[in-house]
mmCIF file of C-alpha atoms and ligand atoms in Angstrom:
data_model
loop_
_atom_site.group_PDB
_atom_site.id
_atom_site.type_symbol
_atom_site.label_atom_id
_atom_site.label_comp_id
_atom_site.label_asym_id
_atom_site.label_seq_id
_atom_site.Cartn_x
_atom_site.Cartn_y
_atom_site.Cartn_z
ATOM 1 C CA UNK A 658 31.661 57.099 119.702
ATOM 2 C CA UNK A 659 33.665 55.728 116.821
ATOM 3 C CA UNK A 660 32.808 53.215 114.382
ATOM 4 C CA UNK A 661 33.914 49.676 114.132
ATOM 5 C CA UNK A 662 36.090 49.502 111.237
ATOM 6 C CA UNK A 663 34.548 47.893 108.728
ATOM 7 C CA UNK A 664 34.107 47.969 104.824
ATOM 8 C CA UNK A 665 30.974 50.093 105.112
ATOM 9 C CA UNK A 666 32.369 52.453 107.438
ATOM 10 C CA UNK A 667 35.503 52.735 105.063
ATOM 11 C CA UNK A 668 33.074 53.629 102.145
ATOM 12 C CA UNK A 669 31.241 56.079 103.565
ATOM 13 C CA UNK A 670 34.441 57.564 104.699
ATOM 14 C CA UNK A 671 35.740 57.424 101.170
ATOM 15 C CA UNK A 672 32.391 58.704 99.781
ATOM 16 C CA UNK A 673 33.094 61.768 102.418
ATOM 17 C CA UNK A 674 36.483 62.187 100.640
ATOM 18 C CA UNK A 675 34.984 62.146 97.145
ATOM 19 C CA UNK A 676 32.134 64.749 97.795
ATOM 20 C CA UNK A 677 34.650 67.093 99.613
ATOM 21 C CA UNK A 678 37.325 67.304 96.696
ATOM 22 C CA UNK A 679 34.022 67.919 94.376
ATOM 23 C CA UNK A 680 32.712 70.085 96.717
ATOM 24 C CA UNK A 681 29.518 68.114 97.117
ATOM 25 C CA UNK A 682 27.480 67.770 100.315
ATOM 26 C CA UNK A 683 27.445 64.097 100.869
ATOM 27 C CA UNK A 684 24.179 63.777 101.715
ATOM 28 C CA UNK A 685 23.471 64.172 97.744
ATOM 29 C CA UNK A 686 24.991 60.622 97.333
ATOM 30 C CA UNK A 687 22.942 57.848 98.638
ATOM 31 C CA UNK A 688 24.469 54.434 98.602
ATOM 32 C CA UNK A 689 22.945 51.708 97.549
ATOM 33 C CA UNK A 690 24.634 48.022 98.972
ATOM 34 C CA UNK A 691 24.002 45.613 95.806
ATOM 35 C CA UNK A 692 23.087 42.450 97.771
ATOM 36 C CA UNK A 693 22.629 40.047 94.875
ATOM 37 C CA UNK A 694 24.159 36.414 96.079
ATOM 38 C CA UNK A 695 24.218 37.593 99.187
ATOM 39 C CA UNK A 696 21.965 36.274 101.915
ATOM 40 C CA UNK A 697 19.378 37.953 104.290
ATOM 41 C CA UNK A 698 21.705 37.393 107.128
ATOM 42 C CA UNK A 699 24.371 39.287 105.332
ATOM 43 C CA UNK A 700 21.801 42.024 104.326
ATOM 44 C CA UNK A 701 20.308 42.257 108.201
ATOM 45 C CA UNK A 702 23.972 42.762 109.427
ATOM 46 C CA UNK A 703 24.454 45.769 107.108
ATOM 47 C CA UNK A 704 20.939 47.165 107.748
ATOM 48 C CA UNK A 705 22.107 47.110 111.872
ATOM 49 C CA UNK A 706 25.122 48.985 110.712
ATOM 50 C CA UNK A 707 22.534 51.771 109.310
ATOM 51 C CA UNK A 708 22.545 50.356 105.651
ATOM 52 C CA UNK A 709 18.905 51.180 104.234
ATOM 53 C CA UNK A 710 19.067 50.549 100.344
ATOM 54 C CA UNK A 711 19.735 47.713 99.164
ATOM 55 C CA UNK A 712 20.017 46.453 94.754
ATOM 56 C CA UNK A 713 19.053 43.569 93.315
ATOM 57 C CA UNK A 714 19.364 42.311 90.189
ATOM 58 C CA UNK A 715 17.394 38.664 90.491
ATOM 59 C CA UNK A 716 13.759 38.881 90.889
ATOM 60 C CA UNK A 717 13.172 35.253 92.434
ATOM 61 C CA UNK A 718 16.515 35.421 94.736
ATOM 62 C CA UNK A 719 15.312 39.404 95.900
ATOM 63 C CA UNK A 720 11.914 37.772 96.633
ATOM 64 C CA UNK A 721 13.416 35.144 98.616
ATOM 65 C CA UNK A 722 15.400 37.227 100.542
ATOM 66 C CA UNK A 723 12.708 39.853 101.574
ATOM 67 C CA UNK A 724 10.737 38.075 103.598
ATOM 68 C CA UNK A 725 12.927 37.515 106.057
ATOM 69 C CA UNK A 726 14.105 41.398 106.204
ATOM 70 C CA UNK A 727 10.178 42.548 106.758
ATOM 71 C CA UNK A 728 9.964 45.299 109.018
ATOM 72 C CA UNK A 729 13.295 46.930 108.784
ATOM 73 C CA UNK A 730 12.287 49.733 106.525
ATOM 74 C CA UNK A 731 14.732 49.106 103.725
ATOM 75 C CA UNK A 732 14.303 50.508 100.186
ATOM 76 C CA UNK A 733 14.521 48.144 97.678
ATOM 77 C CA UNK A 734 15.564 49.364 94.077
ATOM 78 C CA UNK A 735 15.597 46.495 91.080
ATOM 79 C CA UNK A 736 18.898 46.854 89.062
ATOM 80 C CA UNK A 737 18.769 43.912 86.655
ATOM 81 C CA UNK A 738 17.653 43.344 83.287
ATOM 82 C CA UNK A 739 13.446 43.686 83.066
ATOM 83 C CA UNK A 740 11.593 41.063 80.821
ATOM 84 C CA UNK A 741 7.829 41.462 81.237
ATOM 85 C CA UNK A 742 7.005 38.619 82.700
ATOM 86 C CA UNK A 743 8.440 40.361 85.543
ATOM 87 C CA UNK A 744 7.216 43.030 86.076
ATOM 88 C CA UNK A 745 4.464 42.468 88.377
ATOM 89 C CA UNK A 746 6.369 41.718 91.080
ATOM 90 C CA UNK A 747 8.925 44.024 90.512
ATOM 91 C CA UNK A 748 5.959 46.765 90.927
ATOM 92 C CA UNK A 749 4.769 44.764 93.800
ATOM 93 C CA UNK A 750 8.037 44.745 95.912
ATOM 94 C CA UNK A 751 9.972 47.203 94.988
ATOM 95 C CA UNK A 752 10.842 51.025 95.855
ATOM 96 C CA UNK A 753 12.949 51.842 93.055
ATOM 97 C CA UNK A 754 13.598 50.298 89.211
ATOM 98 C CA UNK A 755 16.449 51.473 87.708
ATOM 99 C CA UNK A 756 16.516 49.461 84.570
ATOM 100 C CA UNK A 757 13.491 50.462 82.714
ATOM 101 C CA UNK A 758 14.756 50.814 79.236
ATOM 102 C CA UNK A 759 11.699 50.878 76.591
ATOM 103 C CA UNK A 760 7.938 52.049 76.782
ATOM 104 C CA UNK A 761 6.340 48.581 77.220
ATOM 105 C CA UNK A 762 7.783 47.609 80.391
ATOM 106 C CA UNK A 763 7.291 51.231 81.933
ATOM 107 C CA UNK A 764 3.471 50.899 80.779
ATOM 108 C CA UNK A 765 3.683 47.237 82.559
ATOM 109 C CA UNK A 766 4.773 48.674 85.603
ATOM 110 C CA UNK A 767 2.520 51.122 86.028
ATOM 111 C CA UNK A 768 -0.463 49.302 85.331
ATOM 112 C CA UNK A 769 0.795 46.616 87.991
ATOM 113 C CA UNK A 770 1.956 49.124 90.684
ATOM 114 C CA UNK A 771 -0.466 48.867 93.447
ATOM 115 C CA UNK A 772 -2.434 51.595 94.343
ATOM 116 C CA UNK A 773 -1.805 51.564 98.056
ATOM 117 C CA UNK A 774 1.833 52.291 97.353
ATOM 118 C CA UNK A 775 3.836 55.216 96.368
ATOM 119 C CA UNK A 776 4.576 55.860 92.790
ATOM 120 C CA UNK A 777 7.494 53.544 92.029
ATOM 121 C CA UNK A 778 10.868 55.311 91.340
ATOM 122 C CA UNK A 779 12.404 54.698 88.560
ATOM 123 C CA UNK A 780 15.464 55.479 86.362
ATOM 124 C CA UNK A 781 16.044 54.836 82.759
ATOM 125 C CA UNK A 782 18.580 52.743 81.941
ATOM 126 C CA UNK A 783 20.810 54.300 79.473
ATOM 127 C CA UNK A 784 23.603 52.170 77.123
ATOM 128 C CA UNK A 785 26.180 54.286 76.546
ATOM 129 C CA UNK A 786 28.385 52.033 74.606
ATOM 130 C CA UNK A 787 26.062 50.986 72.385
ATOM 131 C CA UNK A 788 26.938 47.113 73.509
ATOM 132 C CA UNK A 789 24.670 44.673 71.596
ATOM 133 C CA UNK A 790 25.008 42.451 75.096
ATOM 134 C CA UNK A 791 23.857 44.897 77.609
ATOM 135 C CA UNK A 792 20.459 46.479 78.458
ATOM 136 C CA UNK A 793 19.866 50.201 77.946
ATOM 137 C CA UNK A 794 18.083 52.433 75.549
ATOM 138 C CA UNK A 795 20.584 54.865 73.347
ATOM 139 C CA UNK A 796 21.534 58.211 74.668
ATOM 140 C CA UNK A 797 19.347 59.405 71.668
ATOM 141 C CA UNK A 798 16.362 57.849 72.322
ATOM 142 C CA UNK A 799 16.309 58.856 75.933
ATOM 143 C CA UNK A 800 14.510 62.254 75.637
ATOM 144 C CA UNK A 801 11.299 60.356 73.867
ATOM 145 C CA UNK A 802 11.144 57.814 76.247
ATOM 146 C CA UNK A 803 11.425 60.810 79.318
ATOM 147 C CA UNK A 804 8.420 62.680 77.411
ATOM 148 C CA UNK A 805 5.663 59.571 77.853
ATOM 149 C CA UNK A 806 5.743 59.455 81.581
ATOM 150 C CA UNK A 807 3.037 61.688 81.854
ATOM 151 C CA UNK A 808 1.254 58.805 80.437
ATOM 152 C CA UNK A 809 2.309 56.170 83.511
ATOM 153 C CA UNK A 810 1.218 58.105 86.641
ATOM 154 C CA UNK A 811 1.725 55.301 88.859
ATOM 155 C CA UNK A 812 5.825 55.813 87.878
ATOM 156 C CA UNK A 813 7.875 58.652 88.917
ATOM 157 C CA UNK A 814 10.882 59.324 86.805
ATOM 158 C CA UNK A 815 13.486 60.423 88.609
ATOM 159 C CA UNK A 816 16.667 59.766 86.474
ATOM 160 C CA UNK A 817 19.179 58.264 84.660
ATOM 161 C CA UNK A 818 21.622 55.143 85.147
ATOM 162 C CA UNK A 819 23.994 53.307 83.454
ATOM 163 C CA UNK A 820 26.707 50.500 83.786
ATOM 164 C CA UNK A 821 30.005 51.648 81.488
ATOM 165 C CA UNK A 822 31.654 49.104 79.912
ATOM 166 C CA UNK A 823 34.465 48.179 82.783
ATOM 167 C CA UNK A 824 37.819 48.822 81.354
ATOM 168 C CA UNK A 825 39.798 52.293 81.794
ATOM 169 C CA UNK A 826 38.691 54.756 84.679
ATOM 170 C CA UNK A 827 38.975 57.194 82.397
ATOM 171 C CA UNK A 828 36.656 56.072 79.982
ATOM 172 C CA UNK A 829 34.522 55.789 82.545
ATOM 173 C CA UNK A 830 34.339 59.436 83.461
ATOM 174 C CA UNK A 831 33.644 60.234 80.131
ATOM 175 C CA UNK A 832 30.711 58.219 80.078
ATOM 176 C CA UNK A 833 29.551 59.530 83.248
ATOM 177 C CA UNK A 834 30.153 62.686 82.262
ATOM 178 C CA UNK A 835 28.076 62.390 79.412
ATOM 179 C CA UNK A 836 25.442 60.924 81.280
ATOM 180 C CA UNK A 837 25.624 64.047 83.890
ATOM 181 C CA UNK A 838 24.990 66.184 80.651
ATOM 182 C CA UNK A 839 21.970 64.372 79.430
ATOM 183 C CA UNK A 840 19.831 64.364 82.992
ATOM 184 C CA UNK A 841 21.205 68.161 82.714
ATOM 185 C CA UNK A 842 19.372 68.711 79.741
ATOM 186 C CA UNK A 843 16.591 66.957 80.561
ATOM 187 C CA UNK A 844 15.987 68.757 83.379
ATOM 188 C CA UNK A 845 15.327 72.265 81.558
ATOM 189 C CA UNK A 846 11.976 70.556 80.350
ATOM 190 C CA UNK A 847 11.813 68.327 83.453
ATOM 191 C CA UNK A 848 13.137 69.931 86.594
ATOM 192 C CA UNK A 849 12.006 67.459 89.335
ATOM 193 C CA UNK A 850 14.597 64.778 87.557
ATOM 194 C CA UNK A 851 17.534 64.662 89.983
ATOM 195 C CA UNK A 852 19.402 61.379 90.253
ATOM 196 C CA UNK A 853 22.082 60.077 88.291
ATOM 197 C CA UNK A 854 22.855 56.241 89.377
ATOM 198 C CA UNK A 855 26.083 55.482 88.193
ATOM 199 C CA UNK A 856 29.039 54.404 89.775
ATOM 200 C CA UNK A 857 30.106 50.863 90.874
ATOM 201 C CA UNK A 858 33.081 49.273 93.098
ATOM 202 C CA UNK A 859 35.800 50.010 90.908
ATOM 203 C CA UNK A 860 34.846 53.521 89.686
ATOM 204 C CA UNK A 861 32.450 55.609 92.406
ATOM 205 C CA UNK A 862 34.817 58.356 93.566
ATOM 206 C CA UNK A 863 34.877 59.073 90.012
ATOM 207 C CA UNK A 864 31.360 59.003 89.283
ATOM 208 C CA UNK A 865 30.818 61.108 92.564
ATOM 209 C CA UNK A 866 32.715 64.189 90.910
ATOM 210 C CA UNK A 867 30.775 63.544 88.167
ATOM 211 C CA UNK A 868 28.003 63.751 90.051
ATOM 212 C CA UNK A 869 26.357 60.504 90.730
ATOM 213 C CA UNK A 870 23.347 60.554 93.519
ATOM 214 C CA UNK A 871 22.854 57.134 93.801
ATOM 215 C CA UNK A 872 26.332 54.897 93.494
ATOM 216 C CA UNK A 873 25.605 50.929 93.607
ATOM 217 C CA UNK A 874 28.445 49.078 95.343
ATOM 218 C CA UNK A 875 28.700 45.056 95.512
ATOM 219 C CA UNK A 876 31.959 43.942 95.981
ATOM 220 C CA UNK A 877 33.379 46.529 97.836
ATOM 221 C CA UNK A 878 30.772 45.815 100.564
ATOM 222 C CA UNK A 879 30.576 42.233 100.255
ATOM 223 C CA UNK A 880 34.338 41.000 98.937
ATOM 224 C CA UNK A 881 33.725 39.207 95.087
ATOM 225 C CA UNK A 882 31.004 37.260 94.294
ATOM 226 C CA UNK A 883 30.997 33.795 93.212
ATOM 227 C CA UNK A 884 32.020 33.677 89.451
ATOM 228 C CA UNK A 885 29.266 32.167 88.240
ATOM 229 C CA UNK A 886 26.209 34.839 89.196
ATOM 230 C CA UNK A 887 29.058 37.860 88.346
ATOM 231 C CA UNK A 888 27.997 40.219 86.823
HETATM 232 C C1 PLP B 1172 26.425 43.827 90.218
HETATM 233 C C2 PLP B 1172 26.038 45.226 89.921
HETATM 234 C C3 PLP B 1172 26.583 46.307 90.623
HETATM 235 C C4 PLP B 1172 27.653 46.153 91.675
HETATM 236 O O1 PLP B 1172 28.862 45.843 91.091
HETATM 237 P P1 PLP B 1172 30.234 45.818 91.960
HETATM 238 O O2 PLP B 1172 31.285 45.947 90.939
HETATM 239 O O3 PLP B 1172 30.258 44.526 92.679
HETATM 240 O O4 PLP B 1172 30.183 46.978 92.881
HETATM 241 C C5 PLP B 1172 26.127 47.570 90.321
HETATM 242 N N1 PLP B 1172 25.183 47.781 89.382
HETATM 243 C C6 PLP B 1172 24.640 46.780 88.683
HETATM 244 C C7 PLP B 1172 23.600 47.073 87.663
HETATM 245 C C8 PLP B 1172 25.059 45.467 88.919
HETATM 246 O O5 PLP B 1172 24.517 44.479 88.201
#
């Protein structure tokens, strides 16, 4: 039976093509559709095509949104910046954070994570360009901020992410290769860490030989977003 042709069939495909020539088994890389400005009818026709994670980076719109997509067994993850007057409903409706970037709003989430649900997943958000203007804790300051999640039980630290600043592919790989090294050396005091999320519209077959598990497309799902909410 083949598939309509359509831009998430043509990603997978190319996600297929990026795991071969990096001799990866696809099923390493899960995709996650970044839905921000997007509506829940454009989110429910992707989750009949088979799409089950979906990003978000605004806490009010993602809360407006879910309501409506109740029952469909899709796995949110939180992707934008974390203040901590958030965070309660981030650990309320959410599978996955992948922007925690300093102790007090991982301690914040797990005190507010519900204790009828799963540990949340979570990533920490890594700034590898040292930007003033972006979120992320420094590559350097990772490895103490790993070592105190024995203290949030109610979290489960899975990874790493990180957003490289957008200009030369190349560049790019660099940083993601140096990302790829630091969950690498994590791991030999931390083995159960296994997800890299890295990779974005522009850039994943790149981040897939580097080794990205979770890649977070927008715009090459969707078609651009409205200039305004970019970014
Ligand atoms: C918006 C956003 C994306 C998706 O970006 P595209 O270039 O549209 O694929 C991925 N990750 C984060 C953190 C974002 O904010």
């Amino acid at each position: 039976m083949p598939d309509a042709d359509t831009p998430l069939t043509s990603i997978r495909a190319r996600i297929h093509a990026a795991c071969t020539a990096a001799d990866r088994d696809p099923d390493t890389v899960t995709l996650v559709a970044v839905s921000k400005t997007r509506g829940a009818d454009e989110i429910a026709a992707l989750a009949d095509q088979g799409q089950r994670h979906f990003g978000e980076n605004y806490l009010q719109e993602a809360l407006d949104k879910m309501p409506a997509l109740a029952g469909r067994g899709l796995i949110w993850h939180f992707i934008g910046p974390l203040q901590s007057n958030k965070t309660r409903e981030v650990a309320e409706h959410f599978h996955w954070v992948h922007s925690v970037d300093r102790a007090k709003i991982a301690r914040r989430l797990n005190d507010q994570r519900p204790a009828d649900l799963p540990p949340l997943e979570v990533c920490l958000q890594v700034n590898l360009d040292n930007e003033d203007s972006k979120s992320g804790l420094p590559l350097a300051e990772v490895p103490a901020l790993a070592a105190r999640f024995g203290e949030w039980p109610r979290l489960r630290l899975r990874g790493l992410m990180a957003i490289p600043r957008a200009d030369a592919q190349d560049h790019n790989r660099a940083a993601f290769r140096q990302l790829a090294m630091t969950l690498s050396q994590l791991r030999n005091t931390m083995p159960a860490l296994d997800t890299l999320s890295m990779g974005m519209s522009a850039d994943y077959p790149v981040a897939i030989e580097e080794g990205a598990t979770l890649i977070r497309l927008g715009t090459a799902l969707f078609g651009p977003r409205p200039p305004k909410q970019d970014g």
